[in-house]
Short mmCIF file of N, CA and C in Angstrom, two decimals:
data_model
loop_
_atom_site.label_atom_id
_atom_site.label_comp_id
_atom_site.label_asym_id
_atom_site.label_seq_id
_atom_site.Cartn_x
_atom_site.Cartn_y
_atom_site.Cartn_z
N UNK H 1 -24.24 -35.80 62.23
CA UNK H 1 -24.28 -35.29 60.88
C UNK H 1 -25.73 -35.00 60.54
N UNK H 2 -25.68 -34.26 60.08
CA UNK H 2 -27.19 -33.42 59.67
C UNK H 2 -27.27 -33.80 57.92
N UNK H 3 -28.84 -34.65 57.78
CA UNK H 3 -29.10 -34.75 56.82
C UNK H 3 -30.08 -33.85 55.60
N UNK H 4 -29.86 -33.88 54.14
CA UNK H 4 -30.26 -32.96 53.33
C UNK H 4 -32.10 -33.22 53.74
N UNK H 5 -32.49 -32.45 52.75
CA UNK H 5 -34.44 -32.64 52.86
C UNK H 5 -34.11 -33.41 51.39
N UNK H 6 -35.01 -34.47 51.33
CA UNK H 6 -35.03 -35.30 50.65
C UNK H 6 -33.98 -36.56 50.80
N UNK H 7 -33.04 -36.88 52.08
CA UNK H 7 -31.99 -37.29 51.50
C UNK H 7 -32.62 -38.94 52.71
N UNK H 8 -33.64 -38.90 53.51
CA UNK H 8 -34.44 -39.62 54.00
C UNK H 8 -34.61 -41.27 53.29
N UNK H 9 -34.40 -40.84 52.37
CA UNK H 9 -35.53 -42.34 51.34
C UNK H 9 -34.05 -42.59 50.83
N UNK H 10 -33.03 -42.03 50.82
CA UNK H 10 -31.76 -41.94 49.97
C UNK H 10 -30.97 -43.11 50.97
N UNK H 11 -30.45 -44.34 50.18
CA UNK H 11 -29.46 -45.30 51.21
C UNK H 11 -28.17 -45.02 50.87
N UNK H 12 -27.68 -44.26 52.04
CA UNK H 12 -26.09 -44.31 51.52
C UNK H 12 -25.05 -45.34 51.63
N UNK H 13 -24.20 -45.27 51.12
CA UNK H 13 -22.94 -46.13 51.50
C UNK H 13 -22.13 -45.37 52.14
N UNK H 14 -21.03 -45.76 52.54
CA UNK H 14 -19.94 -45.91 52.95
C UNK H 14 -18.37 -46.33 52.64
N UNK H 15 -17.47 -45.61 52.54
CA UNK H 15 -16.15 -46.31 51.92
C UNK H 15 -15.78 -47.29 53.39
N UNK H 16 -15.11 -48.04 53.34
CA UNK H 16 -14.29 -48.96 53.82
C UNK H 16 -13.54 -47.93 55.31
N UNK H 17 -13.81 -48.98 56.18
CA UNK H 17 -13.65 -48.37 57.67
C UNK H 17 -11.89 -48.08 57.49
N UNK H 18 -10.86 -49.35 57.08
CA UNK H 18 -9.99 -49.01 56.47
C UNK H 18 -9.42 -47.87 55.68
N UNK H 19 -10.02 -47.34 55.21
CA UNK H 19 -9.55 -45.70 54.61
C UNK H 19 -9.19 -44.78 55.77
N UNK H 20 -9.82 -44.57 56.74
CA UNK H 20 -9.47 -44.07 58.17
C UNK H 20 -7.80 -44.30 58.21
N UNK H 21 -7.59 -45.61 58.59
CA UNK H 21 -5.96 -46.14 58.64
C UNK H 21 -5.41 -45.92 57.46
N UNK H 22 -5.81 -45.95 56.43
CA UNK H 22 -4.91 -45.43 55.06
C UNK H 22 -4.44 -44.05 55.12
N UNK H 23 -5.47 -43.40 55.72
CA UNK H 23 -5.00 -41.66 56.11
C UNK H 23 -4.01 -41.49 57.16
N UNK H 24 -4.58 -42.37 58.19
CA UNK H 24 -3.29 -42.02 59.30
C UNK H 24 -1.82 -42.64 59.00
N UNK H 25 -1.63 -43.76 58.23
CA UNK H 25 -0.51 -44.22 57.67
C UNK H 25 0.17 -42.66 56.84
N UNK H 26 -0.43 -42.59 55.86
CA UNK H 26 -0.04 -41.56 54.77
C UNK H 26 0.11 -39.98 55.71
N UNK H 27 -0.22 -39.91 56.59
CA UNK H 27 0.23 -39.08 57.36
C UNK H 27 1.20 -39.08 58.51
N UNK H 28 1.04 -40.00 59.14
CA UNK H 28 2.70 -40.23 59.63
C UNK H 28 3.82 -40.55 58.67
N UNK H 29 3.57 -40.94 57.42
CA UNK H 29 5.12 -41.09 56.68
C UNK H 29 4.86 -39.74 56.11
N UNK H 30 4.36 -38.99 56.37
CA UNK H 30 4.49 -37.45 56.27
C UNK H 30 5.10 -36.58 57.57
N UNK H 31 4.35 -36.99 58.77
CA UNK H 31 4.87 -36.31 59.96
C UNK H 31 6.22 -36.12 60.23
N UNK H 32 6.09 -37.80 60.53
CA UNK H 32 7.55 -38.33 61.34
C UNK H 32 8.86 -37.81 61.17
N UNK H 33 9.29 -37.87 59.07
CA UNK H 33 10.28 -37.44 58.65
C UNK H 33 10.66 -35.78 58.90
N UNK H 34 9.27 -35.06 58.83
CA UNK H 34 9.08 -33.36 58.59
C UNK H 34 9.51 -33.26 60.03
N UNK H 35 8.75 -34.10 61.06
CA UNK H 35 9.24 -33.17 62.73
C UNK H 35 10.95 -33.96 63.01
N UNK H 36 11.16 -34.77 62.67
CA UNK H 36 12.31 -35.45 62.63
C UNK H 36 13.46 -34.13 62.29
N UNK H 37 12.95 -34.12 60.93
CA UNK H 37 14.60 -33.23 59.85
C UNK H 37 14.39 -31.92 60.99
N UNK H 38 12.46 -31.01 61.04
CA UNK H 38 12.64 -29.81 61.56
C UNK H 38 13.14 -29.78 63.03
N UNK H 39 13.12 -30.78 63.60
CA UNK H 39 13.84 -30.72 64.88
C UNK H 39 15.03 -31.00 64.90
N UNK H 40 15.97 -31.70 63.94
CA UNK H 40 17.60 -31.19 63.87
C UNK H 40 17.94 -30.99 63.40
N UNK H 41 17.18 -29.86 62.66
CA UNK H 41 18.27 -28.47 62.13
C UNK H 41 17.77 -27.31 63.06
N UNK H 42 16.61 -27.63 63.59
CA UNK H 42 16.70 -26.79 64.46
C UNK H 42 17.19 -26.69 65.82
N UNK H 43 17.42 -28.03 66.21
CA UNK H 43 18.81 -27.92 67.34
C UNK H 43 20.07 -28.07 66.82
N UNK H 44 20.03 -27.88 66.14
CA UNK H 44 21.49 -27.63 65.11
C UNK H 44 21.95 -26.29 65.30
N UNK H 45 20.94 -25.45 64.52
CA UNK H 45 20.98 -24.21 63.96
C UNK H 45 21.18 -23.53 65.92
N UNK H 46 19.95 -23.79 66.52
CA UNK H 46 19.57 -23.12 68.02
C UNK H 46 19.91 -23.85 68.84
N UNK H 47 19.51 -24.46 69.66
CA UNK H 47 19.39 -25.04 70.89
C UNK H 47 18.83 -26.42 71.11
N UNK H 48 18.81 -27.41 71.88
CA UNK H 48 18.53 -28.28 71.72
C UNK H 48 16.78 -28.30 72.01
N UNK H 49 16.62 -27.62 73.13
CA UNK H 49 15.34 -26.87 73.45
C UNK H 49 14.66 -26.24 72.65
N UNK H 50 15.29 -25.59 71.51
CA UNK H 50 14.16 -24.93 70.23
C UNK H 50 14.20 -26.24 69.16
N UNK H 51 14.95 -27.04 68.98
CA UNK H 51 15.11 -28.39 68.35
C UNK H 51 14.01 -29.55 68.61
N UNK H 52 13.72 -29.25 70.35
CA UNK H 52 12.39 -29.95 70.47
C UNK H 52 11.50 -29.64 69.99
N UNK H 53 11.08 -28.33 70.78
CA UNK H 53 9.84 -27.44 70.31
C UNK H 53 9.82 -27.48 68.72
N UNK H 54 10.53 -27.42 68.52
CA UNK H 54 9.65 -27.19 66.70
C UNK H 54 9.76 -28.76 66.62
N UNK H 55 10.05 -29.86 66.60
CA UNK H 55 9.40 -31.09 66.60
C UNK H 55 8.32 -31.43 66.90
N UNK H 56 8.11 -31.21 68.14
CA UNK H 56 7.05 -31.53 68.99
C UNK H 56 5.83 -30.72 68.40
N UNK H 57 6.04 -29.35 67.97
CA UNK H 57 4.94 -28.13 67.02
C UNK H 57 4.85 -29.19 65.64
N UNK H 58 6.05 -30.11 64.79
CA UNK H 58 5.20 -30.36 63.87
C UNK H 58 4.45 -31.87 64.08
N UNK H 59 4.77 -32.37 65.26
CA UNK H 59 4.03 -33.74 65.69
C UNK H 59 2.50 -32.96 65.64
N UNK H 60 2.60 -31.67 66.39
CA UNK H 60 1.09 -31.66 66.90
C UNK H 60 0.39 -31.62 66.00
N UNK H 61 1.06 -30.39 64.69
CA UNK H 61 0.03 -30.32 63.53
C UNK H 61 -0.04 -31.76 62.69
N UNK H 62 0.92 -32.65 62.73
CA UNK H 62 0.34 -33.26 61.60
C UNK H 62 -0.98 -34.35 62.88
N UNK H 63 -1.02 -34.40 64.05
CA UNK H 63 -2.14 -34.28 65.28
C UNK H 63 -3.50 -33.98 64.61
N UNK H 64 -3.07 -32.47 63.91
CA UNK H 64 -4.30 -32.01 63.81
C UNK H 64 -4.83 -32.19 62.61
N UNK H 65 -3.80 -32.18 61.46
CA UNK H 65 -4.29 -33.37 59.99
C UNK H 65 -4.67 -34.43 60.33
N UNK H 66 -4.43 -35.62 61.31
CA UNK H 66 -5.16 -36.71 61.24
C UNK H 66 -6.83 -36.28 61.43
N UNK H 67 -7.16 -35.57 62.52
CA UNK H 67 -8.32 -35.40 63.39
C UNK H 67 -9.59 -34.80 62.25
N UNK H 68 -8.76 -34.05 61.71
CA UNK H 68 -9.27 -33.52 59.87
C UNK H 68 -9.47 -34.73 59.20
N UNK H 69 -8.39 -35.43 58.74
CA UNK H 69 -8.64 -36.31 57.60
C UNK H 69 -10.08 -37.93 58.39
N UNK H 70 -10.11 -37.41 59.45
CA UNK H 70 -11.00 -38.73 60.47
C UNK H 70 -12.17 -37.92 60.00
N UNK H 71 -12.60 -36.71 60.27
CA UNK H 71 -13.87 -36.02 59.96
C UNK H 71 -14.23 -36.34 58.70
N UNK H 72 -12.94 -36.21 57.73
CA UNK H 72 -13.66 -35.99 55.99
C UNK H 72 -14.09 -37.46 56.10
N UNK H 73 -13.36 -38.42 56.40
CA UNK H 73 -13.60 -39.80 55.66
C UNK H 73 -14.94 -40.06 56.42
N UNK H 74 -15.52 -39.44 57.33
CA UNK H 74 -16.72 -39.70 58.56
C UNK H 74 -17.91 -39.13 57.54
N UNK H 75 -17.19 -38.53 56.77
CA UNK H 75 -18.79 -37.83 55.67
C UNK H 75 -19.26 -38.19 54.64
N UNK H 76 -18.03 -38.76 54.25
CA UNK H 76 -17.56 -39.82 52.78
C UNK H 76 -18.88 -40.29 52.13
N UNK H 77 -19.67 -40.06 51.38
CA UNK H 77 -20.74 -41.44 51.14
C UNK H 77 -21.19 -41.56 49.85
N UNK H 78 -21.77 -42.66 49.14
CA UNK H 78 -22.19 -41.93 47.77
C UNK H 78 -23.70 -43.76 47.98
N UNK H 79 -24.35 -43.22 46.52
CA UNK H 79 -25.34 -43.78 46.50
C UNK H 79 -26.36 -43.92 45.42
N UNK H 80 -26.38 -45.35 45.10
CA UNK H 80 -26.86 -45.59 43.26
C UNK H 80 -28.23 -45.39 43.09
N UNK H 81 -28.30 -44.67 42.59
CA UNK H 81 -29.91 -44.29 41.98
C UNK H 81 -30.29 -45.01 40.87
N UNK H 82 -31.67 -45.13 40.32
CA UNK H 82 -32.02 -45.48 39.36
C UNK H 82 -31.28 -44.94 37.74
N UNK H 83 -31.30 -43.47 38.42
CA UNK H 83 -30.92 -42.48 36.66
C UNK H 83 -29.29 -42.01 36.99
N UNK H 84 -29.08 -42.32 37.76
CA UNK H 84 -27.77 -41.05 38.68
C UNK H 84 -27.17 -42.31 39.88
N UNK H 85 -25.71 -40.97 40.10
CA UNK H 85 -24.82 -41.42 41.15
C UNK H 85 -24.82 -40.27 42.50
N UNK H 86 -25.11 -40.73 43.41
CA UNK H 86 -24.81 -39.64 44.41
C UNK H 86 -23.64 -39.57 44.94
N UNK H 87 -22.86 -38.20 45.06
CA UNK H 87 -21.87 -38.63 45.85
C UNK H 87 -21.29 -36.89 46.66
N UNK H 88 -21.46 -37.42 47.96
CA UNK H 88 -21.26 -36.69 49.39
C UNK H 88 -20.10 -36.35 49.70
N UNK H 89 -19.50 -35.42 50.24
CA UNK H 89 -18.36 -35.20 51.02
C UNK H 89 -17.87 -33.73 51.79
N UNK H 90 -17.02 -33.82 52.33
CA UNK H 90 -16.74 -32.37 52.59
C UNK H 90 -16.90 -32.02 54.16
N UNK H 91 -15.88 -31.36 54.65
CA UNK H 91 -15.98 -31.16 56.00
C UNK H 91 -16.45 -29.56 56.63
N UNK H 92 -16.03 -28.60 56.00
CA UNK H 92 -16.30 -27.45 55.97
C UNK H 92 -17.00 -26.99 55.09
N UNK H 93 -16.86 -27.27 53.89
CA UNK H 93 -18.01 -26.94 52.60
C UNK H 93 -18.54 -27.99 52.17
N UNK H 94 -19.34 -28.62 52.74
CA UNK H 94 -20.28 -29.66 52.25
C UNK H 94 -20.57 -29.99 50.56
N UNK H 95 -20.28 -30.78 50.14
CA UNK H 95 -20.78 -30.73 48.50
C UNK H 95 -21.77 -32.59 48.15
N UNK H 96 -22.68 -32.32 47.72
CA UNK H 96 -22.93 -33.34 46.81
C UNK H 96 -23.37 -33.34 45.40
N UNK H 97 -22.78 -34.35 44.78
CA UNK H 97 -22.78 -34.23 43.41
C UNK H 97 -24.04 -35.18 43.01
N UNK H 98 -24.27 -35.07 41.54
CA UNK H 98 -25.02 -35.82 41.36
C UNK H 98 -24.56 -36.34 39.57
N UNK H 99 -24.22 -37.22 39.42
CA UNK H 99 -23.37 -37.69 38.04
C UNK H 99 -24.43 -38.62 37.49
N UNK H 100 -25.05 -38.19 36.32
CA UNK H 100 -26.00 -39.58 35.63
C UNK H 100 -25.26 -40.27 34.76
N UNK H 101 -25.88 -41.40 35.03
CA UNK H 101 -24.77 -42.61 34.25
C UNK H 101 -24.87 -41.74 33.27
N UNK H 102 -25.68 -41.76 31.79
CA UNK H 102 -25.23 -41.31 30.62
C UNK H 102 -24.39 -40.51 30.35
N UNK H 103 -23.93 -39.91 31.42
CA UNK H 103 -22.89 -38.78 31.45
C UNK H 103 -21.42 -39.50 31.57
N UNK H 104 -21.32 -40.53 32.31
CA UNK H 104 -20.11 -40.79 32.86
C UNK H 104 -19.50 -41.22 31.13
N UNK H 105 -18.23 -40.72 30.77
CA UNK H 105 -17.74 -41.23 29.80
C UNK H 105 -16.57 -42.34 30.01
N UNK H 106 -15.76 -42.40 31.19
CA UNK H 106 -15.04 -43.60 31.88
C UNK H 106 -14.97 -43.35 33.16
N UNK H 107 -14.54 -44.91 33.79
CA UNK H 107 -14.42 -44.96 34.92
C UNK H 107 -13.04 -45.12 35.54
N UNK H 108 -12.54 -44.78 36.34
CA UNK H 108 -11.24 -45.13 36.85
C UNK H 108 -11.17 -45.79 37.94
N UNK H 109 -10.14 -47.07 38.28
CA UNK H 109 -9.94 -47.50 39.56
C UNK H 109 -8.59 -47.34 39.91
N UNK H 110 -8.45 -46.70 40.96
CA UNK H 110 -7.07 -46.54 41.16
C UNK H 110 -6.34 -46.86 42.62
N UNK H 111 -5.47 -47.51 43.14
CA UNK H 111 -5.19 -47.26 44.59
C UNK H 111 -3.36 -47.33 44.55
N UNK H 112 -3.02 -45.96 45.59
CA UNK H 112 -1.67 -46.05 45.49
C UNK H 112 -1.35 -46.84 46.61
N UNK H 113 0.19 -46.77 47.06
CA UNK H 113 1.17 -48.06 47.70
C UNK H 113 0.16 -48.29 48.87
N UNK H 114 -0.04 -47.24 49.87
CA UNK H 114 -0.70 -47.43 51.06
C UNK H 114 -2.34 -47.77 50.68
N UNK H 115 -2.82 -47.07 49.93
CA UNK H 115 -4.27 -48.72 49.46
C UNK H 115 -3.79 -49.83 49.43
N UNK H 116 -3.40 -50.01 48.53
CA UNK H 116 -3.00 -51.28 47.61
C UNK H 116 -2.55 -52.37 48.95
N UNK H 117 -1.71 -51.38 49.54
CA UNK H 117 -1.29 -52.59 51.19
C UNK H 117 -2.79 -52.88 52.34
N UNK H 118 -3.57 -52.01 52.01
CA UNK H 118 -5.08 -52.55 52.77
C UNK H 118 -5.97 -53.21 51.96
N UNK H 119 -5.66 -53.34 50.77
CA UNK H 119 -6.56 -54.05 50.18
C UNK H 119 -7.87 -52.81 49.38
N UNK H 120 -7.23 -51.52 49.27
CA UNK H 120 -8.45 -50.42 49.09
C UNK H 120 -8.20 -49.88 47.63
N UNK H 121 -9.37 -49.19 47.08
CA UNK H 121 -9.07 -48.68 45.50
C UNK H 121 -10.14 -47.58 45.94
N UNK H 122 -9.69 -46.87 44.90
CA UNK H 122 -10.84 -44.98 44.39
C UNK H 122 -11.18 -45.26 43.17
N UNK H 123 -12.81 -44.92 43.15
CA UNK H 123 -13.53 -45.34 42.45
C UNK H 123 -13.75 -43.80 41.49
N UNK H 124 -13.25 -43.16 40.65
CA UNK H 124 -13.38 -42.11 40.18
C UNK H 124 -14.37 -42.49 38.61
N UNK H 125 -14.97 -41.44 38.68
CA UNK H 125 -15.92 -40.98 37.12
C UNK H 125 -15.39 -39.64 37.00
N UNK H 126 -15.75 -39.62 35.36
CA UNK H 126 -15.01 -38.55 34.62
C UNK H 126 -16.33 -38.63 33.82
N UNK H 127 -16.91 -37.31 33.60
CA UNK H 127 -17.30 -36.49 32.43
C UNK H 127 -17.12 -35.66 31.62
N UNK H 128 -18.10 -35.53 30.79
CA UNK H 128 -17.32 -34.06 29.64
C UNK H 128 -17.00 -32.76 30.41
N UNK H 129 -17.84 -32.48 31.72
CA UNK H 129 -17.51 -31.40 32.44
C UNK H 129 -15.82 -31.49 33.16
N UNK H 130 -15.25 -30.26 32.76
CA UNK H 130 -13.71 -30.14 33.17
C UNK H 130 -13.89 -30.27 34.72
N UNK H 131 -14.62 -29.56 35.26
CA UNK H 131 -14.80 -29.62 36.76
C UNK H 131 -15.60 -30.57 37.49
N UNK H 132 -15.79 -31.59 37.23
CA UNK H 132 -16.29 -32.96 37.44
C UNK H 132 -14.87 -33.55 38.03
N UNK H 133 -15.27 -33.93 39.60
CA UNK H 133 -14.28 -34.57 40.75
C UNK H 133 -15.33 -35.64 41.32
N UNK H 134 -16.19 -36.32 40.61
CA UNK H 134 -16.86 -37.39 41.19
C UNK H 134 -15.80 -38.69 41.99
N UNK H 135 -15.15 -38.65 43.25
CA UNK H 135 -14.59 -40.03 43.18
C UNK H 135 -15.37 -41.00 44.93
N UNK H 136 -14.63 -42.29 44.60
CA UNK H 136 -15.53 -42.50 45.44
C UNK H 136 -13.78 -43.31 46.49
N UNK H 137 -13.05 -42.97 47.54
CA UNK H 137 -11.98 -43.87 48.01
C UNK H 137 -12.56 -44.66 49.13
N UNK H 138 -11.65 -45.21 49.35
CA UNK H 138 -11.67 -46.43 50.11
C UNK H 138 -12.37 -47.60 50.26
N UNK H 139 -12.66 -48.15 48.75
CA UNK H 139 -13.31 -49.31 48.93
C UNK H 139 -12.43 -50.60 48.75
N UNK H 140 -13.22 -51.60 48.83
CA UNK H 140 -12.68 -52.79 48.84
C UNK H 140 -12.12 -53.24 47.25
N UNK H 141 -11.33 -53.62 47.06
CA UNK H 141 -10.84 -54.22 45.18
C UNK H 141 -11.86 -54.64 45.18
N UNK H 142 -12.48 -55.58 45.47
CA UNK H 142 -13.46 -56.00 44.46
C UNK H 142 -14.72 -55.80 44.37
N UNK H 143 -14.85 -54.77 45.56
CA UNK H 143 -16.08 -54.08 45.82
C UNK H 143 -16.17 -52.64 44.12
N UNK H 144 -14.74 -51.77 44.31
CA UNK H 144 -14.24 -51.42 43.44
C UNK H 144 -14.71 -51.92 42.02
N UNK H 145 -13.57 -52.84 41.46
CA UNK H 145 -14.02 -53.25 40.42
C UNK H 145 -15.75 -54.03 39.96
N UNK H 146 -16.19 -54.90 41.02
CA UNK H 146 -17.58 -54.97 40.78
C UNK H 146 -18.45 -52.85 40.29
N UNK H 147 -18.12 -51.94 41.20
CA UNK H 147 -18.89 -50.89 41.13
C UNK H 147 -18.50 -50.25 40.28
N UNK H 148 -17.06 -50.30 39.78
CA UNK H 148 -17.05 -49.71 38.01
C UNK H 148 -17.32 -50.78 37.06
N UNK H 149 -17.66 -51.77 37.14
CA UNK H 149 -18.32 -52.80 35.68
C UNK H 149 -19.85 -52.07 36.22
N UNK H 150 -20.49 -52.51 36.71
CA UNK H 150 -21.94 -52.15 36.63
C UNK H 150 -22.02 -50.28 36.43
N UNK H 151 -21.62 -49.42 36.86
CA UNK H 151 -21.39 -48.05 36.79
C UNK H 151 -21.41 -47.73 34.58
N UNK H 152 -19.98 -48.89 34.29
CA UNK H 152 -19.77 -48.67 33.14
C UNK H 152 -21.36 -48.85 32.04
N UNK H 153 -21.47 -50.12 33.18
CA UNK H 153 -22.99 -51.20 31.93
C UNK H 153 -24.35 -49.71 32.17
N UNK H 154 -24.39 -49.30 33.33
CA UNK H 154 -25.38 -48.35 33.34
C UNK H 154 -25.05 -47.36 31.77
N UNK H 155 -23.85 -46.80 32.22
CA UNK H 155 -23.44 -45.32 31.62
C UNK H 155 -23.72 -45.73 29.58
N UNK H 156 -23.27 -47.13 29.65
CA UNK H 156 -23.67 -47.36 28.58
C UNK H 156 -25.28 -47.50 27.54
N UNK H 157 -25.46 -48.26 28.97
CA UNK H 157 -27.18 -48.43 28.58
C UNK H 157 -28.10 -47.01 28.82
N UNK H 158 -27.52 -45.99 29.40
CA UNK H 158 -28.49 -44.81 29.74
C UNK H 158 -27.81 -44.05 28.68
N UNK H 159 -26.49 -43.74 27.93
CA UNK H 159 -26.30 -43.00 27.13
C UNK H 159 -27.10 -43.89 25.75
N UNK H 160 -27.21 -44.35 25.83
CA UNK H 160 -27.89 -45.67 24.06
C UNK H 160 -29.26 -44.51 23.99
N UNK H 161 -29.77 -43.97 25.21
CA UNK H 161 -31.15 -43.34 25.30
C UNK H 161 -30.87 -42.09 24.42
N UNK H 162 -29.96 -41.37 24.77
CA UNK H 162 -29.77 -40.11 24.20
C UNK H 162 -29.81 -39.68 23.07
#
């Protein structure tokens, strides 16, 4: 991974090695059922031989969603500044944001069934900007909730400035 100019002195984090396995879970209870049904109706409909093949075609792609979703979470990073939040991502279009506490107006913690069974939460901020997608997944609960109480105490104490 190739780093920004300036991004040297910058310590990033990391979400939870666990988010990796949260993706590949959430993608096989996606695969399995899709190449399952598309392979018998399609040896239904055709042959038992075109019944494979299109199984086996949607094993590969959801193959190739995991290998994707391994890259994004490999880029994942964010990182607390004095005035601001950094936060990294993106596999093909690279983006980093930069959210100053005084901006953040709440924080969200959220993790659905397959977090919640690793022990993981998404750390999302919301600002007045509509197009503000600051989030941060796969951390630990209480890594989580520790990083939205202090996130909140910043956003509070840097908006008091304004």
């Amino acid at each position: 991974m190739t780093t920004e100019p300036g991004d040297a002195e910058i310590r990033w984090q990391r979400p939870s090695h666990l988010l990796l396995r949260a993706r590949r879970i959430q993608t096989a209870l996606v695969t399995v059922p899709v190449a399952l049904a598309g392979g018998i109706i399609a040896g239904a409909a055709g042959s038992a031989a075109l019944g494979l093949g299109i199984g086996l075609g949607l094993v590969a792609a959801g193959l190739l969603c995991e290998r994707f979703f391994a890259r994004r979470v490999a880029v994942w990073g964010y990182a607390e500044r004095r005035d601001d939040l950094m936060v990294k991502r993106g596999v093909m279009v690279r983006r980093q944001s930069v959210i100053p506490y005084g901006r953040m107006q709440f924080i969200d913690v959220t993790a659905g069934p397959v977090e919640r069974s690793l022990g993981l939460a998404t750390v999302r901020m919301h600002t007045a900007a509509a197009a503000s997608d600051a989030r941060i997944p796969g951390l630990d609960k209480a890594d989580a909730a520790k990083l939205r109480d202090q996130l909140a105490s910043l956003g509070e104490s840097q908006a008091a400035g304004l």
